[in-house]
GROMACS .gro file of C-alpha atoms in nm:
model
  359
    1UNK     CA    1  -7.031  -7.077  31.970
    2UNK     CA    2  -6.930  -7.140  31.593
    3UNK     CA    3  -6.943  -6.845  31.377
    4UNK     CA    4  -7.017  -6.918  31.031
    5UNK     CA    5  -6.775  -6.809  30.783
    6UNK     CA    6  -6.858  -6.634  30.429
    7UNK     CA    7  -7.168  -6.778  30.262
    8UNK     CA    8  -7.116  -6.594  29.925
    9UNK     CA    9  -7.080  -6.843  29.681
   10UNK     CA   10  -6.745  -6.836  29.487
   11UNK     CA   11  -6.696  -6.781  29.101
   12UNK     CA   12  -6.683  -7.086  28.888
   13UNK     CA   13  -6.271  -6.994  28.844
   14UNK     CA   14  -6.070  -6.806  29.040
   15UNK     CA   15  -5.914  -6.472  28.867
   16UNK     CA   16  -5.600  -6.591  28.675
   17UNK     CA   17  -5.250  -6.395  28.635
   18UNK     CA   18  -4.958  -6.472  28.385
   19UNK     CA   19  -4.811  -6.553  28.687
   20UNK     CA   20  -4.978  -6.832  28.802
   21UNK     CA   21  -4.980  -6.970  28.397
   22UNK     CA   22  -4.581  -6.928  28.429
   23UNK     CA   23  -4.558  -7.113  28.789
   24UNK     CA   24  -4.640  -7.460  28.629
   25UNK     CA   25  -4.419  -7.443  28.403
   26UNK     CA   26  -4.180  -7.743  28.504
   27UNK     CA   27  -3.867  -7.475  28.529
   28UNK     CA   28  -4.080  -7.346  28.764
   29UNK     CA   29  -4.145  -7.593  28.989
   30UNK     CA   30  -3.890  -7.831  28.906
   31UNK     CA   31  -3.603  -7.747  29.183
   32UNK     CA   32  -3.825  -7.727  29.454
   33UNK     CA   33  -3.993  -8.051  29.390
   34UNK     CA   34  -3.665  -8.163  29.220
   35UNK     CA   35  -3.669  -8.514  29.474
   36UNK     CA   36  -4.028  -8.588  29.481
   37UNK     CA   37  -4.049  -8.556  29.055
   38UNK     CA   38  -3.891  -8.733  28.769
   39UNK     CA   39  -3.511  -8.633  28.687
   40UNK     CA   40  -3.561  -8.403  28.399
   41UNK     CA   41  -3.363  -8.216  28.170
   42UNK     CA   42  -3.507  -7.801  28.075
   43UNK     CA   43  -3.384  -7.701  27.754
   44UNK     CA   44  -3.442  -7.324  27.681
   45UNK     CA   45  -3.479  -7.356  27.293
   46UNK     CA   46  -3.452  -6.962  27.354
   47UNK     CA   47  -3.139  -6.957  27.459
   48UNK     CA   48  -2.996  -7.222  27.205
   49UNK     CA   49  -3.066  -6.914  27.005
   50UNK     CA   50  -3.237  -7.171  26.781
   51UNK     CA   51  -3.630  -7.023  26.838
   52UNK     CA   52  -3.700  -6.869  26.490
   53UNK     CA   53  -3.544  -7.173  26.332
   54UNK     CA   54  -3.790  -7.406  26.557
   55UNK     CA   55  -4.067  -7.218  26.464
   56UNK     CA   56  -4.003  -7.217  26.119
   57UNK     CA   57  -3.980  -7.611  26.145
   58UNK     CA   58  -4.294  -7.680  26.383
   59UNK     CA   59  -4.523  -7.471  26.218
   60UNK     CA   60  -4.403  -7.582  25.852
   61UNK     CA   61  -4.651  -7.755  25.631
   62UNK     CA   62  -4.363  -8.020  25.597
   63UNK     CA   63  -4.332  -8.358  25.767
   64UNK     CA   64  -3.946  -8.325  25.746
   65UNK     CA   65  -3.739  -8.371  26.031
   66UNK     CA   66  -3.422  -8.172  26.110
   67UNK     CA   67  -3.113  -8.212  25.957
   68UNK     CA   68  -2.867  -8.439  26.181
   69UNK     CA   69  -3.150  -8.559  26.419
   70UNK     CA   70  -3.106  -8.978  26.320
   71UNK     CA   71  -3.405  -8.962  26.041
   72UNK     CA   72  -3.301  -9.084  25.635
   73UNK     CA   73  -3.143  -8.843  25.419
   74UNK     CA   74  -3.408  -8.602  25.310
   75UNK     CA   75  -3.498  -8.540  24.865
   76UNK     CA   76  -3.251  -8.348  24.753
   77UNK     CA   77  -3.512  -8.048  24.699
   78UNK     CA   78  -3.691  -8.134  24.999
   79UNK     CA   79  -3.688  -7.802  25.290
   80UNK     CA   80  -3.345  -7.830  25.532
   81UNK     CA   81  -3.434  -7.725  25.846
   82UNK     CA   82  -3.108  -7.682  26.074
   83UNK     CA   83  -3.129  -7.689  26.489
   84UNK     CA   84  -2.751  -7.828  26.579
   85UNK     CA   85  -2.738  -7.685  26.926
   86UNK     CA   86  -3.119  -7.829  26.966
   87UNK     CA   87  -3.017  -8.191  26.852
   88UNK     CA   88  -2.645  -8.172  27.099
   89UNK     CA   89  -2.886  -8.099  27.417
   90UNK     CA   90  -3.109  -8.343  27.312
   91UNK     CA   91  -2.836  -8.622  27.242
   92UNK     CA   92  -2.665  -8.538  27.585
   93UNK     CA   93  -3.007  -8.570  27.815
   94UNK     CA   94  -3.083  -8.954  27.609
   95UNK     CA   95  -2.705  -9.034  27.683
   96UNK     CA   96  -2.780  -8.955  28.029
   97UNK     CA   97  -3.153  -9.088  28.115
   98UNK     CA   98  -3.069  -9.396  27.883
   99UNK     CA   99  -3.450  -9.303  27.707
  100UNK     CA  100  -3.696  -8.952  27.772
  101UNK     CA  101  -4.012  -8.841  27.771
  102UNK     CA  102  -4.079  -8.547  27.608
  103UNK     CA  103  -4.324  -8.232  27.708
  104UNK     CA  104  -4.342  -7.815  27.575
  105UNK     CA  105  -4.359  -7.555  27.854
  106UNK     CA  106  -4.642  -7.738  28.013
  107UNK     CA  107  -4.798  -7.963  27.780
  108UNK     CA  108  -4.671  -8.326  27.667
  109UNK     CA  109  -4.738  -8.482  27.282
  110UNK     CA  110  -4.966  -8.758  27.458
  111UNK     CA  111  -5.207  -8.726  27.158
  112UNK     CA  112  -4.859  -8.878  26.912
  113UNK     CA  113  -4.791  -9.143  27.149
  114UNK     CA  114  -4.931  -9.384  26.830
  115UNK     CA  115  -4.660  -9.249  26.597
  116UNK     CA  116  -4.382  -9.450  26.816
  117UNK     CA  117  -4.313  -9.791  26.885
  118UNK     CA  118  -4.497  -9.831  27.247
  119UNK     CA  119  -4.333 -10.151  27.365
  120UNK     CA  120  -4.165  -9.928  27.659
  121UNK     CA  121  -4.494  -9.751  27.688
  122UNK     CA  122  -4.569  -9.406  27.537
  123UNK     CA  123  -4.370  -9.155  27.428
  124UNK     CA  124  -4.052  -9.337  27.510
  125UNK     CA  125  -3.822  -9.160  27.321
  126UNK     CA  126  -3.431  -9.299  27.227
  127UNK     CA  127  -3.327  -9.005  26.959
  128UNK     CA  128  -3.375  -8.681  26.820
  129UNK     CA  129  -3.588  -8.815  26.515
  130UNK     CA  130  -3.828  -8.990  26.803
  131UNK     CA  131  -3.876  -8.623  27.000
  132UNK     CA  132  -3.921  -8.450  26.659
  133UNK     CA  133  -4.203  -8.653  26.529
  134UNK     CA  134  -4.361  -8.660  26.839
  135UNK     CA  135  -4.353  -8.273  26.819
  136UNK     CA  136  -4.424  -8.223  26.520
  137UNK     CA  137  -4.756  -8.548  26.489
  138UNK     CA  138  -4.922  -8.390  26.827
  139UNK     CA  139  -5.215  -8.077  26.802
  140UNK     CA  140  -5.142  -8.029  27.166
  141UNK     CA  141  -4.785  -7.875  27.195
  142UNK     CA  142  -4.909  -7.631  26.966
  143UNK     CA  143  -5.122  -7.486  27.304
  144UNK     CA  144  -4.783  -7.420  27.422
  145UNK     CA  145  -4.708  -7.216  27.077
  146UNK     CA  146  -4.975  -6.959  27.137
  147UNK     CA  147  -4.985  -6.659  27.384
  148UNK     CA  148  -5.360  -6.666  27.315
  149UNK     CA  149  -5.380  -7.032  27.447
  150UNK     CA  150  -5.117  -7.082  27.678
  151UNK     CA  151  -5.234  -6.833  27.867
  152UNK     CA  152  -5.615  -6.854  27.892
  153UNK     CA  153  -5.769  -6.691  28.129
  154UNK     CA  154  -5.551  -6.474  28.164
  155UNK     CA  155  -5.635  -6.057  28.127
  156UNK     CA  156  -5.511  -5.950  27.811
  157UNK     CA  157  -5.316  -5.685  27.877
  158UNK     CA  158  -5.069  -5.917  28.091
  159UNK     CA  159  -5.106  -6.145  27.763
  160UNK     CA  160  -4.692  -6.197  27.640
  161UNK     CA  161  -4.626  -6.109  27.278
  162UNK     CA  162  -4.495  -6.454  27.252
  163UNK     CA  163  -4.413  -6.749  27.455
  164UNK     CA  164  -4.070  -6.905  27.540
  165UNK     CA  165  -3.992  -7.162  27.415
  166UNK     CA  166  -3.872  -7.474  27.656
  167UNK     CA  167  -3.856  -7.830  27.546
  168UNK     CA  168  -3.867  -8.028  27.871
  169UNK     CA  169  -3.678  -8.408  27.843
  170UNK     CA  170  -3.778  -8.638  28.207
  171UNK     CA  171  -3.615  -8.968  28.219
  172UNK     CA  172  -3.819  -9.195  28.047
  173UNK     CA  173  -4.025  -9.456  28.339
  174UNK     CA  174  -4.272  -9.694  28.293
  175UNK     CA  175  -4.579  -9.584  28.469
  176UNK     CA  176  -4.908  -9.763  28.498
  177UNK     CA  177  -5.186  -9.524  28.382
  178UNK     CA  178  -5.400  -9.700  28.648
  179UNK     CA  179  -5.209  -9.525  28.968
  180UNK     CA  180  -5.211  -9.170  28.781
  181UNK     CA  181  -5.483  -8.909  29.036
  182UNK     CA  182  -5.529  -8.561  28.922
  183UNK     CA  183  -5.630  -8.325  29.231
  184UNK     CA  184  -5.756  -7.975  29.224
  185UNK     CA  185  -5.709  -7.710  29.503
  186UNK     CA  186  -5.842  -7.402  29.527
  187UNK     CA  187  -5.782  -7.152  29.805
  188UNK     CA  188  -5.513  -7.464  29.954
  189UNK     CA  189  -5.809  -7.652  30.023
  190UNK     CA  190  -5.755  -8.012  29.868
  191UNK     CA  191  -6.106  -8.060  29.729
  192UNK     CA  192  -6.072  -8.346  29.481
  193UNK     CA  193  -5.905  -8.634  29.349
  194UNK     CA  194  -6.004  -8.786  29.029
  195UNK     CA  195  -5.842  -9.081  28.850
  196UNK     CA  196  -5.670  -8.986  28.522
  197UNK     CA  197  -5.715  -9.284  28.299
  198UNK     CA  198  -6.044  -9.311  28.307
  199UNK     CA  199  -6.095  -9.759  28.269
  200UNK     CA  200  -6.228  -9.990  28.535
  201UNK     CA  201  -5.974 -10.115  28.766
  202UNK     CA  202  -6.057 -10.332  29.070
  203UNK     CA  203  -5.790 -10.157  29.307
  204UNK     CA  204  -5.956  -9.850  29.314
  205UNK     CA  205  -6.308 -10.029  29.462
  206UNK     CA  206  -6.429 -10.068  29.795
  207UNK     CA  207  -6.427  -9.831  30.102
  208UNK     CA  208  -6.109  -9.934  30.273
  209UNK     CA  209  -5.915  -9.881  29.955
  210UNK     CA  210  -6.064  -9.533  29.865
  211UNK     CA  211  -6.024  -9.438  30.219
  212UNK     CA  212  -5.640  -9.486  30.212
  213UNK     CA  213  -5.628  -9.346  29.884
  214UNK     CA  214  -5.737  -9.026  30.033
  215UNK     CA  215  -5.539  -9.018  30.347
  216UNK     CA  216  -5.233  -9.098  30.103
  217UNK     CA  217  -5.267  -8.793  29.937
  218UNK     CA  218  -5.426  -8.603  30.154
  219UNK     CA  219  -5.084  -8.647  30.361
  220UNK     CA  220  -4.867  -8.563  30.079
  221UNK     CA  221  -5.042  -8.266  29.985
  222UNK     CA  222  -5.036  -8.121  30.319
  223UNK     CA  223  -4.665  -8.190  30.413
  224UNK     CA  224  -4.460  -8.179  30.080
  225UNK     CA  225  -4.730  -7.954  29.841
  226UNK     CA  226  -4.945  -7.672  30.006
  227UNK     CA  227  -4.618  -7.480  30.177
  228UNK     CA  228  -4.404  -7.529  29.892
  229UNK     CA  229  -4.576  -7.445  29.572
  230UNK     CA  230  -4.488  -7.106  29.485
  231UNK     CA  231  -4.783  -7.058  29.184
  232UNK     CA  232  -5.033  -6.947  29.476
  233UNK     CA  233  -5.344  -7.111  29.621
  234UNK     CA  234  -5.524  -7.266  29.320
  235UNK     CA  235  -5.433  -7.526  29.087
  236UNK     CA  236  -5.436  -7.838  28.915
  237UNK     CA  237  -5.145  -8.102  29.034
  238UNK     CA  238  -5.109  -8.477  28.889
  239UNK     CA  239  -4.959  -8.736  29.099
  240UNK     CA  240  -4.842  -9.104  29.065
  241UNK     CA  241  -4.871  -9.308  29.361
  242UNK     CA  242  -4.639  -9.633  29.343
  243UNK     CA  243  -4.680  -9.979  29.461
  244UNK     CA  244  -4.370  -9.909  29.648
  245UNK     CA  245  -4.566  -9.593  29.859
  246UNK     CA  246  -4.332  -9.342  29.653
  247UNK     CA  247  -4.575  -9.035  29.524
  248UNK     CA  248  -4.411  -8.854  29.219
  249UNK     CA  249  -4.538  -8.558  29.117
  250UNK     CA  250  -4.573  -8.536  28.725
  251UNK     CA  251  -4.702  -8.198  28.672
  252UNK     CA  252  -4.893  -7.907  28.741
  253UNK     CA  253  -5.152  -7.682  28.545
  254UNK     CA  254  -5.341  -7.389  28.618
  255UNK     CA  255  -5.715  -7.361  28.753
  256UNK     CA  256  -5.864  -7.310  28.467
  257UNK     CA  257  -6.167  -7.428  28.219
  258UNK     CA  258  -5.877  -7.615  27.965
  259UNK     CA  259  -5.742  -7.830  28.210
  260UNK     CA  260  -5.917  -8.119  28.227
  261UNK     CA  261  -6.156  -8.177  28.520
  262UNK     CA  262  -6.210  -8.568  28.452
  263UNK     CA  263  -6.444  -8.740  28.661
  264UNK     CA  264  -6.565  -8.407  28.824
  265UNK     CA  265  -6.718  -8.053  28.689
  266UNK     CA  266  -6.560  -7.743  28.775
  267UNK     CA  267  -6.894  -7.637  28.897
  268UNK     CA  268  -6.879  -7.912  29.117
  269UNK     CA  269  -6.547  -7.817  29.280
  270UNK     CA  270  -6.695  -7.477  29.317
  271UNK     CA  271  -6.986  -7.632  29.521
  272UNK     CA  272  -6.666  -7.807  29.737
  273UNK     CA  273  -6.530  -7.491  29.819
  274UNK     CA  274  -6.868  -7.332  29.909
  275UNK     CA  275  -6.928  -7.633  30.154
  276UNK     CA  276  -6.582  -7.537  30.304
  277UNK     CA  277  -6.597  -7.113  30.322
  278UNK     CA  278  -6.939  -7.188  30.475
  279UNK     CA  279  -6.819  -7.412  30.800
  280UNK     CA  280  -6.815  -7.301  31.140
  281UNK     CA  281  -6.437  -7.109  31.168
  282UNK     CA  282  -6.391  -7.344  31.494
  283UNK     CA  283  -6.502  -7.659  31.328
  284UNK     CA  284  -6.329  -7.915  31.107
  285UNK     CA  285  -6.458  -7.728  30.805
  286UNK     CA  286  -6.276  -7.942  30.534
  287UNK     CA  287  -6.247  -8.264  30.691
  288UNK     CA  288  -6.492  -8.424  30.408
  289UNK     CA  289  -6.270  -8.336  30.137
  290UNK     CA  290  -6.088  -8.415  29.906
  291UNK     CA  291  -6.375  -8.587  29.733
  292UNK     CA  292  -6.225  -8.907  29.546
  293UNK     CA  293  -6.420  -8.931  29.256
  294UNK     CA  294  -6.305  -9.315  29.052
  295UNK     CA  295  -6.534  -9.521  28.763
  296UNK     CA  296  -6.647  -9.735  29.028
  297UNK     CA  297  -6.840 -10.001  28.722
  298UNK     CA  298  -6.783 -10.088  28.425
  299UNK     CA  299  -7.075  -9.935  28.247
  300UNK     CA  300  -6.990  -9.617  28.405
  301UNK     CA  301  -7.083  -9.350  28.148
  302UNK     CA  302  -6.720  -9.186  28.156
  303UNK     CA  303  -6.548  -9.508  28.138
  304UNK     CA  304  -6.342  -9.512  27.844
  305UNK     CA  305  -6.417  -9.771  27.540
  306UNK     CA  306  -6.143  -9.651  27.318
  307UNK     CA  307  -5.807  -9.548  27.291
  308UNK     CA  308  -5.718  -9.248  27.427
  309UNK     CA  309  -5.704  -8.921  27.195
  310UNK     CA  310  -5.840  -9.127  26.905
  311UNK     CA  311  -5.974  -8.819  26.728
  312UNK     CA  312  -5.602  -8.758  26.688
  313UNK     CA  313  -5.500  -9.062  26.539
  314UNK     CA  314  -5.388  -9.199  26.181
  315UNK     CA  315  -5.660  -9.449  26.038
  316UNK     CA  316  -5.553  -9.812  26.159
  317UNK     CA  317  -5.406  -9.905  25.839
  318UNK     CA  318  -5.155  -9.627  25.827
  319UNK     CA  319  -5.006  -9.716  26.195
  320UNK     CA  320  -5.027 -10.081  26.070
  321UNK     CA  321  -4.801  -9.991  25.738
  322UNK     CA  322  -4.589  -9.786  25.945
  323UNK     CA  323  -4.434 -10.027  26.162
  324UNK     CA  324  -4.092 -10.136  26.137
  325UNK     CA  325  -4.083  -9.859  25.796
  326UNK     CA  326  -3.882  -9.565  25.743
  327UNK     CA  327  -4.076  -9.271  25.686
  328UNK     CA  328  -4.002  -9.285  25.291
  329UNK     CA  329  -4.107  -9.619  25.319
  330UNK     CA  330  -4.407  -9.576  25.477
  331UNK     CA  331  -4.505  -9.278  25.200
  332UNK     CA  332  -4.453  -9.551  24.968
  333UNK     CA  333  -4.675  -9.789  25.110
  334UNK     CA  334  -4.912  -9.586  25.147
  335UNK     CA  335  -4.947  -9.403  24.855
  336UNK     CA  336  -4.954  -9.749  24.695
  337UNK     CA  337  -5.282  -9.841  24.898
  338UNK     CA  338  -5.431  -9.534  24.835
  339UNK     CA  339  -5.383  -9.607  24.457
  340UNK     CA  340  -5.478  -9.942  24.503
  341UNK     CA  341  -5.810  -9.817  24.659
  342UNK     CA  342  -5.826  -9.616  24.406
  343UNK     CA  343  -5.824  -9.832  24.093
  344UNK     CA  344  -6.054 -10.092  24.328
  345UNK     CA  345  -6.289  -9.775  24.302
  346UNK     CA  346  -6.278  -9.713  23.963
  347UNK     CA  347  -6.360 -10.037  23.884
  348UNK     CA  348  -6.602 -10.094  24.106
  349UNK     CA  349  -6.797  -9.718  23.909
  350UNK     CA  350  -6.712  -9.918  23.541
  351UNK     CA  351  -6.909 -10.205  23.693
  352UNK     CA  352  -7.203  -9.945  23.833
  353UNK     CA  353  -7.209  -9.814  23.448
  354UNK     CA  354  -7.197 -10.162  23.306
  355UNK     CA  355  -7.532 -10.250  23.482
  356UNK     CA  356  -7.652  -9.896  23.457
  357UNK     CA  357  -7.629  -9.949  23.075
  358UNK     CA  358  -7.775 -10.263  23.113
  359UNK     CA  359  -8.105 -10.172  23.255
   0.00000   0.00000   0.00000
């Protein structure tokens, strides 16, 4: 007879160790999963011996970029910030990837992808200048910057003083957002699948094409992921399933509240894995999940009706200016505007006083 397993209902997160924060870092995971990932390139800023100059330059006030990194010659009394050996490792992994996509320990300047031409798509990054101001424009890679942050969750006395520093390079690919899941385990149960660009898209309706979906990752998951991850039995792992049938993996993050659940709640998830401690031992206990969860209409309340990280981004008209301008340039131009708005507004106040006077 089937003998229920554990009904107690599990906590919202699982307990978190430094650990499990430092497994998905791509060093990590990156030579274990080095043929079913994007070729990358790990540069220990660390060990370039180059940290407290990096620091000094990402956490300036300043919008300068390094000396020697392909930007125009800085004002003569304008701050010099020097990272040669950063700049060489950087040159070496564009000569060989051709173009890169740039990411911190774990996290990627996705809310900069604006400041950069996006013809290639985003992020696509040819020189040193390109990396830099995507480094320096983005709020996220600063989560990287801080113990605090990086390692939420986490008890504080296993806290680090400080985080090390890697600057991560993959070969720049062009990847529909459209094919991009995010799944969550817990315990190595598989309990969800979310889409990560969260628009409409046709090839993610009907039953027959969710059901594959599933069994598609399901399948990878079992035979490439849950035996070989070494950050232990919960976390959060992105995929990118080609036309071709090729899954990449992209990254991994910790179970935790500040990765992004998507389409699901973490107290969702939790219900999952309830549903799945409290099957019969003897019985297929999991064989509902994962749970796909997709914007299955258009007026779905998630679906997204702007560009993604907008909060983050430069009013239109500066990204307009800016294209095709060199950074002095673009100060120029828009400096000019904002005087021409200016003078439009002071003469818009005389005329307010004129008619003021006149009643």
């Amino acid at each position: 007879m089937p003998v229920p397993t554990s009904t107690t209902p599990p906590p919202l997160f699982p307990p978190l160790t430094r650990a499990e924060v430092d497994a998905a870092r791509t060093s990590a995971w990156y030579d274990v999963f080095e043929d079913l990932t994007t070729p990358a390139t790990i540069i220990s800023v660390d060990a370039l011996g180059e940290r407290a100059a990096f620091l000094e330059w990402i956490e300036s006030d300043s919008i300068f970029i390094p000396e020697d990194a392909g930007a125009e010659p800085s004002h003569a009394d304008a701050p010099k910030y020097h990272l040669p050996a950063l700049n060489a490792a950087m040159r070496a992994a564009i000569a060989k990837y051709g173009a890169v996509f740039p990411k911190l320990n774990w996290t990627s300047p996705r809310d900069a992808a604006f400041i950069l031409p996006q013809g290639h798509g985003p992020l696509h990054s040819t020189s040193p200048r390109d990396i830099y101001l995507l480094l320096k424009s983005s709020d996220f890679v600063q989560h990287d910057l801080d113990p605090a942050r990086a390692y939420e969750g986490v008890a504080p006395a296993d806290v680090p003083a400080e985080v090390s520093i890697e600057l991560v390079l993959k070969r720049f690919t062009e990847m529909n957002p459209s094919q991009e899941v995010r799944c969550f385990v817990r315990d190595d149960i598989l309990l969800g699948i979310s889409q990560r660009d969260t628009n409409f898209y046709e090839h993610y309706q009907g039953e027959a094409e969710q059901a594959a979906l599933v069994a598609r990752v399901r399948e990878f998951y079992e035979d490439e992921v849950r035996e070989n991850y070494a950050g232990g039995p919960n976390y959060v792992l992105d995929l990118y399933l080609a036309d071709s049938g090729r899954i990449t993996i992209t990254d991994f993050q910790p179970y935790r509240g500040s990765t992004d659940a998507l389409l699901f709640s973490y107290g969702e998830l939790a219900g999952l894995l309830a549903g799945a401690r409290a099957a019969p031992s003897d019985a297929e206990g999991d064989a509902r999940l994962p749970v796909l969860r997709v914007i299955d209409s258009r007026a779905h309340p998630a679906a997204n009706t702007g560009p993604a990280f907008g909060a983050n981004m430069l009013p239109v008209e500066a990204v307009q200016m800016s294209q095709g301008q060199t950074a002095s340039d673009f100060a120029a131009a828009w400096q000019e505007a904002m005087a021409h708005g200016m003078g439009r507004r002071m003469d818009e106040m005389s005329d307010d006083d004129d008619v003021d006077k006149m009643d």
